[in-house]
CSV table of C-alpha atoms in Angstrom, one decimal:
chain,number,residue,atom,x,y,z
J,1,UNK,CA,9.0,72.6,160.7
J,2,UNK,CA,5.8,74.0,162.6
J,3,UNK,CA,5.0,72.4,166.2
J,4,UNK,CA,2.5,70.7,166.6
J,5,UNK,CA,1.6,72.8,169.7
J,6,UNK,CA,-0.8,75.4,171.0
J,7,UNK,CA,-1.9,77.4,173.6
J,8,UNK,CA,-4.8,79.2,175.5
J,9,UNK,CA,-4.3,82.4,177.8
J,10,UNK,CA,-5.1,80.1,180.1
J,11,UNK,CA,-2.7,77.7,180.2
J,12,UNK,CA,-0.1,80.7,181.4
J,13,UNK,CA,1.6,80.5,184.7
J,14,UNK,CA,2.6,83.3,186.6
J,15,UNK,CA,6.1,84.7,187.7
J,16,UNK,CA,6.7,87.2,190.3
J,17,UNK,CA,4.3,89.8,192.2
J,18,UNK,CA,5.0,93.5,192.2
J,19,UNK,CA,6.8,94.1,189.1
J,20,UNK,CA,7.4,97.3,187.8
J,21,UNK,CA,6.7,97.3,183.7
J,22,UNK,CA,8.8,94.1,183.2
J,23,UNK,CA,9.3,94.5,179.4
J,24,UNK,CA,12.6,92.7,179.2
J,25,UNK,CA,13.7,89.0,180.8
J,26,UNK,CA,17.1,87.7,181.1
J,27,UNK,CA,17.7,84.4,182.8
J,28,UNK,CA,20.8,82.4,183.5
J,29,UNK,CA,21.6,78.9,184.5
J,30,UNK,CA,22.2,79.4,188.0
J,31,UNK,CA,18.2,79.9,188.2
J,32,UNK,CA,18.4,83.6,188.7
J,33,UNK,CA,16.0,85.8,186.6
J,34,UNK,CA,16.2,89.4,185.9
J,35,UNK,CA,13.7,91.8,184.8
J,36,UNK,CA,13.2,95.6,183.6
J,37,UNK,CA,12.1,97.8,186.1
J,38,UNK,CA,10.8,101.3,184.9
J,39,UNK,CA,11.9,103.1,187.9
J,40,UNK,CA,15.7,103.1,186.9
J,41,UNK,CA,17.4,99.5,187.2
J,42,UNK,CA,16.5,96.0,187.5
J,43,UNK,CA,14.5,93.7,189.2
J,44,UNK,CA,16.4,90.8,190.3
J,45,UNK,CA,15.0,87.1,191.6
J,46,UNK,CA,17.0,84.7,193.1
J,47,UNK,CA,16.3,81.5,192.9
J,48,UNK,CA,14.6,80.9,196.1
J,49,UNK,CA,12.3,82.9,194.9
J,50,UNK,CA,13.4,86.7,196.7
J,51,UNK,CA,13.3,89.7,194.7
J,52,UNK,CA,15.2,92.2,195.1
J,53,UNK,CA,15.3,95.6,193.4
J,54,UNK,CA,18.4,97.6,191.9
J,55,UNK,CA,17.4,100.8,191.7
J,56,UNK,CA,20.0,103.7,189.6
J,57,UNK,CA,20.9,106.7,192.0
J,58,UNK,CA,21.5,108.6,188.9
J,59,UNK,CA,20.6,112.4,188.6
J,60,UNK,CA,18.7,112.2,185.6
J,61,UNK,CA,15.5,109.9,185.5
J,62,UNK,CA,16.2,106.0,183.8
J,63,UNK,CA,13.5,104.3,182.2
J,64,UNK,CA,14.6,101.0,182.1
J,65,UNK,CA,13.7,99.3,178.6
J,66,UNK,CA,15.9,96.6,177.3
J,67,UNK,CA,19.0,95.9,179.5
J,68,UNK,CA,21.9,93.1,179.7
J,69,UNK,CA,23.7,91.3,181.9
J,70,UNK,CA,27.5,91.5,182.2
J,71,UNK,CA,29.7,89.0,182.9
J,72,UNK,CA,31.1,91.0,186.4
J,73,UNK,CA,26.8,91.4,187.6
J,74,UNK,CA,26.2,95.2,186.3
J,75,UNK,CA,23.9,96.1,183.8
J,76,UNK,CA,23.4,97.7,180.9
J,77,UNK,CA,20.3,100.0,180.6
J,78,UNK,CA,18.4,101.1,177.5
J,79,UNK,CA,17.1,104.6,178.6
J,80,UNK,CA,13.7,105.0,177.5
J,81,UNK,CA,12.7,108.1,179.4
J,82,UNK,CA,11.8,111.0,177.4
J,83,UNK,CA,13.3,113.4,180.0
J,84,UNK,CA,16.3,111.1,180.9
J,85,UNK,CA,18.4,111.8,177.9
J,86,UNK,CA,18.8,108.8,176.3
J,87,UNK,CA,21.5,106.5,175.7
J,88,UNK,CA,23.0,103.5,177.2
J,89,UNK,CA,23.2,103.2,181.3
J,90,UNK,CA,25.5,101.5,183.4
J,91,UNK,CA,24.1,100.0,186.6
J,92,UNK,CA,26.8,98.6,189.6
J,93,UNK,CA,24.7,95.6,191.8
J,94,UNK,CA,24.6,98.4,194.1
J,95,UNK,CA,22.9,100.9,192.6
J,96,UNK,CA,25.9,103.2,191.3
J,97,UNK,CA,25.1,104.2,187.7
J,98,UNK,CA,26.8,106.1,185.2
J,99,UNK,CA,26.7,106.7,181.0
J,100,UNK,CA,27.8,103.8,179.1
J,101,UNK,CA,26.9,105.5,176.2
J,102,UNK,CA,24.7,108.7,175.8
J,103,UNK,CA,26.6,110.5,172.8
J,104,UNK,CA,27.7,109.2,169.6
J,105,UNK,CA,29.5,111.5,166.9
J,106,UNK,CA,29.1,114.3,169.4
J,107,UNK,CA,25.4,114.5,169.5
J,108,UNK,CA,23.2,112.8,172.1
J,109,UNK,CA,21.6,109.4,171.9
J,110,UNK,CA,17.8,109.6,171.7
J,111,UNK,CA,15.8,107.4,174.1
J,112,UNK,CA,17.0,103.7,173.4
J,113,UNK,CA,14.9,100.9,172.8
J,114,UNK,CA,17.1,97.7,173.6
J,115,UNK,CA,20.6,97.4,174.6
J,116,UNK,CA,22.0,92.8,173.9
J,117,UNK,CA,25.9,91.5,174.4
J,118,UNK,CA,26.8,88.5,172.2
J,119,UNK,CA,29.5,85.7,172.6
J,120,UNK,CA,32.2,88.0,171.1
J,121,UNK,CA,32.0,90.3,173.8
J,122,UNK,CA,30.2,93.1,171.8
J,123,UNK,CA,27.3,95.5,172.7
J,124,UNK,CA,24.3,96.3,169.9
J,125,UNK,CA,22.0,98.9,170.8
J,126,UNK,CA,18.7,99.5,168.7
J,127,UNK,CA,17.4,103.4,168.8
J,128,UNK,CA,13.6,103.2,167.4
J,129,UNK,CA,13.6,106.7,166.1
J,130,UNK,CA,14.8,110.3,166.1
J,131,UNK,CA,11.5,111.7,166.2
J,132,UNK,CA,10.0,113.7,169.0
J,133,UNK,CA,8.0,112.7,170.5
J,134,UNK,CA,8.7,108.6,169.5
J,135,UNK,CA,5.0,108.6,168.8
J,136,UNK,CA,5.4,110.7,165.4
J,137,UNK,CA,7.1,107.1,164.3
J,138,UNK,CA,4.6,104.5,165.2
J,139,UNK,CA,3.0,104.5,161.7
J,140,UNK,CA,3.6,103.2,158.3
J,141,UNK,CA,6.1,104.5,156.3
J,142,UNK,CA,8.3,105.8,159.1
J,143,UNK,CA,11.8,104.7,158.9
J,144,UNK,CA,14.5,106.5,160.7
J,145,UNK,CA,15.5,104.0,163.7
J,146,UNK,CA,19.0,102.5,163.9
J,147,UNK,CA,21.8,100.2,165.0
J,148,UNK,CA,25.0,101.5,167.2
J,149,UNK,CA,28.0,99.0,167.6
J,150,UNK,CA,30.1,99.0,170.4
J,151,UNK,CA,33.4,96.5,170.6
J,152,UNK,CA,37.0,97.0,171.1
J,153,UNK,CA,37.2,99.8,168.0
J,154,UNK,CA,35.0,102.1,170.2
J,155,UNK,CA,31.1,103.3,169.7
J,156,UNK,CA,29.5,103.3,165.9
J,157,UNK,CA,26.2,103.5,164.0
J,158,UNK,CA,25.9,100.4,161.6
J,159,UNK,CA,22.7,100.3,160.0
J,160,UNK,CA,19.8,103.0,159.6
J,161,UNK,CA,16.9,103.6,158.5
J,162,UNK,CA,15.1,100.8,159.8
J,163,UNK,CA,11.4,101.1,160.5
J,164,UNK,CA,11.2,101.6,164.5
J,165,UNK,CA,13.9,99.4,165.8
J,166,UNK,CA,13.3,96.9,168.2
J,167,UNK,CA,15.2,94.2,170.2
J,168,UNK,CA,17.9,93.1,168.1
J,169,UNK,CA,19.7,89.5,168.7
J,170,UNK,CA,22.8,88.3,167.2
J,171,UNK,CA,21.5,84.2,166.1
J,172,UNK,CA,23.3,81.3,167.1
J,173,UNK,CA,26.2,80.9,164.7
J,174,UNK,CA,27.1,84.8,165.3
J,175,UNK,CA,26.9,85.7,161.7
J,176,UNK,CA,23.8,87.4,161.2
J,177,UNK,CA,22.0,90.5,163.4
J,178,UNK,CA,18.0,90.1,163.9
J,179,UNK,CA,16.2,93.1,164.2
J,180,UNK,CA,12.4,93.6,165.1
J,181,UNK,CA,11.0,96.6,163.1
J,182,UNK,CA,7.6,97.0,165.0
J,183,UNK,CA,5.7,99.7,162.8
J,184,UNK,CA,7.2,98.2,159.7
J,185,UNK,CA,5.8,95.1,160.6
J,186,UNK,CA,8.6,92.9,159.8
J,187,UNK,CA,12.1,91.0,161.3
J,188,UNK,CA,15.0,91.8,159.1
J,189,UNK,CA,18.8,90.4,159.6
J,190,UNK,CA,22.1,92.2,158.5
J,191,UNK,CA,24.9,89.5,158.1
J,192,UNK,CA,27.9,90.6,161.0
J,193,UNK,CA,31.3,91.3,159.0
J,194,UNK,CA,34.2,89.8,160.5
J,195,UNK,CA,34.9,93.7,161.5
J,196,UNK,CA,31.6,94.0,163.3
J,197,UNK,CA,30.3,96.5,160.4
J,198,UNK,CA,26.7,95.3,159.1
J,199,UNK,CA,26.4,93.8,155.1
J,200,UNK,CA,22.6,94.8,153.2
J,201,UNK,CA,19.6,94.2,155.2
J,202,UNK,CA,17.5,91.1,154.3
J,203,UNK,CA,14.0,90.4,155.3
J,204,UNK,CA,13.0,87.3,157.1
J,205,UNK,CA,9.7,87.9,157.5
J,206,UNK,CA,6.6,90.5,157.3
J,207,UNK,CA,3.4,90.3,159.5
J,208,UNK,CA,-0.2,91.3,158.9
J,209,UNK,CA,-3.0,93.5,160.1
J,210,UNK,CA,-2.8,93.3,164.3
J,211,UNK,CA,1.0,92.4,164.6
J,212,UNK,CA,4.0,94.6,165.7
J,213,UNK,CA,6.7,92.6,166.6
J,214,UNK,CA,8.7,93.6,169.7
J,215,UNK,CA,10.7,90.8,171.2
J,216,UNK,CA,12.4,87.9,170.6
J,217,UNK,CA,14.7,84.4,170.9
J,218,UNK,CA,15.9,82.2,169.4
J,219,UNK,CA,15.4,78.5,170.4
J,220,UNK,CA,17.8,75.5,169.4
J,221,UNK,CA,15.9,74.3,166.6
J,222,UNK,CA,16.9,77.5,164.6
J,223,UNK,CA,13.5,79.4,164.7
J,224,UNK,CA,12.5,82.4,166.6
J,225,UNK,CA,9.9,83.3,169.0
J,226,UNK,CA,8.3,87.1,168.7
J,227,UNK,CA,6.3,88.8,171.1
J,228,UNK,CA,3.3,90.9,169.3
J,229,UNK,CA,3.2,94.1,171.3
J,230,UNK,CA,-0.4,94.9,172.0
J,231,UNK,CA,-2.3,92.4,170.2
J,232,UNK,CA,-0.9,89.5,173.2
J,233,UNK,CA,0.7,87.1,170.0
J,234,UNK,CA,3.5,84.7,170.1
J,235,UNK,CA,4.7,83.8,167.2
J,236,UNK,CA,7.1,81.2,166.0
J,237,UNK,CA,9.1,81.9,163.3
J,238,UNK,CA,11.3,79.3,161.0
J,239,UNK,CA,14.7,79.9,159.3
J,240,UNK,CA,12.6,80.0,155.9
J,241,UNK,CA,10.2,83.2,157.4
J,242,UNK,CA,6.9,80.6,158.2
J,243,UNK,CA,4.8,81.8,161.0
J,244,UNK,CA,2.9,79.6,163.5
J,245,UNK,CA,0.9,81.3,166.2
J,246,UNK,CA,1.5,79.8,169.8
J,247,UNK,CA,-0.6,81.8,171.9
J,248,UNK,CA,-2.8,85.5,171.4
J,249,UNK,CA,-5.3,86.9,173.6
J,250,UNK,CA,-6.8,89.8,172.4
J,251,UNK,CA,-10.7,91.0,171.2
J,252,UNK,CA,-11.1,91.2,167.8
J,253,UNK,CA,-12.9,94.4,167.6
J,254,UNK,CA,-11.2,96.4,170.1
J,255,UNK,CA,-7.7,95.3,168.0
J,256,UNK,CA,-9.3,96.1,164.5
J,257,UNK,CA,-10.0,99.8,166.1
J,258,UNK,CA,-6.6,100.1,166.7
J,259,UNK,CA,-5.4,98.4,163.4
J,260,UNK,CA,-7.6,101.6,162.2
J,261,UNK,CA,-5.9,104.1,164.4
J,262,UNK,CA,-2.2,102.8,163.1
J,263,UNK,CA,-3.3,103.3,159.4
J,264,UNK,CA,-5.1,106.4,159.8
J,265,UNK,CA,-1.8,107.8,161.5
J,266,UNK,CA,-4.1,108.0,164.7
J,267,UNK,CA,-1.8,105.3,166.9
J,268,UNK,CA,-0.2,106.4,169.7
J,269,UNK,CA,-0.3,106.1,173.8
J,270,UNK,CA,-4.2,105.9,173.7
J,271,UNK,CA,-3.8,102.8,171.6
J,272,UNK,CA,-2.3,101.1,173.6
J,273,UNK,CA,-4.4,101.7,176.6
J,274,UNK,CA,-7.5,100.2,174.5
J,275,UNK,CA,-6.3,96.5,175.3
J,276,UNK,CA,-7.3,95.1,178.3
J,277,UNK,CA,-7.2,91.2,179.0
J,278,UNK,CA,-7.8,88.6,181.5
J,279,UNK,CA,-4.4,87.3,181.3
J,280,UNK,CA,-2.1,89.0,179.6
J,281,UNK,CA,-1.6,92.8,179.1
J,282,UNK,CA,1.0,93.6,175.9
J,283,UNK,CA,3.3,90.8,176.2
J,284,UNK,CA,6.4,92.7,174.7
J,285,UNK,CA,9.7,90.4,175.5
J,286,UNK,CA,10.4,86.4,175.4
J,287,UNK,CA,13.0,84.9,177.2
J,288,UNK,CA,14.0,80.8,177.4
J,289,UNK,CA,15.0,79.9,180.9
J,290,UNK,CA,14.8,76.7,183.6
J,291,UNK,CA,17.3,74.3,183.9
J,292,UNK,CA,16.7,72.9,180.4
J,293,UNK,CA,16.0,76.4,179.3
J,294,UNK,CA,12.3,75.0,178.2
J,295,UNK,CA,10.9,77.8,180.8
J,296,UNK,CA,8.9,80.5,178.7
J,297,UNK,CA,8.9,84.1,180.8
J,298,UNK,CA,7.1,86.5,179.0
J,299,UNK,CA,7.8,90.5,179.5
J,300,UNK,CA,5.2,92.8,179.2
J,301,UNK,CA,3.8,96.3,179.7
J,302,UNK,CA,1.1,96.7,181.7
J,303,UNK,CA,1.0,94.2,184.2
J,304,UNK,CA,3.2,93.4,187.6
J,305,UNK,CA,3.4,89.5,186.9
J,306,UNK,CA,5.8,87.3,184.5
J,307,UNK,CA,3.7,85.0,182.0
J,308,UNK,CA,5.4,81.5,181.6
J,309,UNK,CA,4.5,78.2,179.9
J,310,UNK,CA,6.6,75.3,179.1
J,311,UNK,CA,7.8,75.0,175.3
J,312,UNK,CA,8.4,71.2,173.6
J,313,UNK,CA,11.6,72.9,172.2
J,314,UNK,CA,14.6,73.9,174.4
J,315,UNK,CA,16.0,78.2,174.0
J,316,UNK,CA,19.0,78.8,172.6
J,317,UNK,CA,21.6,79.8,175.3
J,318,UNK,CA,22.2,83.4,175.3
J,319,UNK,CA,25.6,84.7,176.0
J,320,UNK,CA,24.7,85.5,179.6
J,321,UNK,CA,23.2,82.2,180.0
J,322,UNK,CA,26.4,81.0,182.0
J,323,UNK,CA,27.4,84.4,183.8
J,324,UNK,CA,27.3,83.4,188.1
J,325,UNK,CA,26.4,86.8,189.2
């Protein structure tokens, strides 16, 4: 059922100082809080507060996008970066990287969006497009993103096709794959076979005019939270597809000129740069932390800060929730 709950751009706290395009958060319980940082590797703050940057000494550039958390304290980088070549990233606490995964079938990995472990142990890693540049993608009808798999039977694709992929979360009874599909405007879910392999897509929801999903959670209720690149919306989303909006900040004008760009196949970096807010600038990730996991740290593009507010609803744990790194 909808909350009976609301907020203004102002009632957001800030996390952080000095962050470096934090567009994915990972907390755990121990109170530490990790972030993407653009320049190749994480941003890591303990919880007193320190940050402390773990930076890839890797030969080709890493554009940190999505990442996760392993159990032993390295990471997992989506590569981003046009010129990086693509793939999966593996980053040592000390700033040793190497592939993870960077070819598939014998070809090369385009830039990946989002890289997420679940409880089983396995690794899902969303690709938006295989269009150069990614920008040829971010319009309507577009769909040639995908799903790799990586568990104990090696490295595989398991769903195409999808209309640029975004994060993609495995919910909390295991069975069923969310994915964000942001310029198809919808969330769809695969159920998980018991071999890993995907079943037929399903749509759980579609969004209007002004809304490209990006991130998302779960919390423990069952619903989902997304994260509205550009247009600054969180949305809450229940297991029947029923949308409440928590919080947006955005001008209407400016975002119905770049509604117009998207369907005149006109959208692209200059799009985004059109938004400009007081508060918050392209919220793109959500993640559920504090010691009751009620903490809300929101990701985003364009600013060096964390947005947080509290939620009346506790996250569900995610499967690094309990890692002691």
């Amino acid at each position: 059922m909808a909350l009976a709950y609301q907020l203004s751009p102002s009632d957001l706290g800030r996390f952080g100082k000095g962050f470096t395009r934090p567009e994915c958060v990972i907390c755990t319980a121990t109170g530490d809080l990790f972030t993407s940082n653009w320049n190749g590797g994480v941003t890591r703050v303990h919880p007193d507060g320190q940050q402390q940057d773990i930076v890839a000494k890797a030969e080709k550039p890493i554009g940190t996008n999505g990442f996760a958390l392993l159990p032993n304290g390295d990471c997992l980088l989506a590569n981003l970066h046009n010129d990086g070549g693509g793939g999966v990233w593996r980053l040592k606490p000390d700033g040793q990287a190497e592939p993870f995964l960077v070819e598939l079938d014998g070809k090369p990995i385009q830039p990946a969006n989002y890289v997420g472990l679940d409880r089983k142990g396995r690794v899902w890693i969303t690709v938006s497009t295989r269009m150069e540049p990614r920008s040829l993608a971010q319009r309507p009808g577009v769909a040639d993103g995908y799903v790799i798999l990586v568990d104990d039977a090696g490295a595989r694709q398991v769903a195409d096709g999808l209309g640029y992929t975004n994060e993609g979360i495995v919910d909390g009874s295991g069975e069923w794959l969310y994915v964000n599909e942001t310029f198809a405007r919808r969330t769809s879910k695969y159920p998980i076979r018991a071999n890993g392999d995907l079943g037929p897509r399903e749509t759980v929801t579609e969004y209007g005019a002004g809304v490209w999903p990006d991130g998302l959670a779960f919390d423990e209720t069952g619903a989902f939270w997304m994260t509205s690149v550009i247009s600054n919306r969180v949305i809450r989303v229940e297991p029947d597809g029923s949308q409440q909006v928590i919080v947006e900040e955005n001008d209407p004008d400016v975002l119905a000129a770049i509604e117009h760009d998207f369907q005149s196949n006109n959208f692209g970096p200059h799009s985004h740069e059109k938004i400009r807010c007081e508060v918050m600038q392209s919220i793109s990730s959500i993640a559920f932390g504090g010691p009751d996991r009620r903490t809300a740290y929101l990701g985003n593009l364009l600013d060096d800060t964390i947005y947080t507010f509290r939620s009346p609803v506790a996250g569900l744990a995610m499967a690094h929730w309990e890692f002691k790194v």
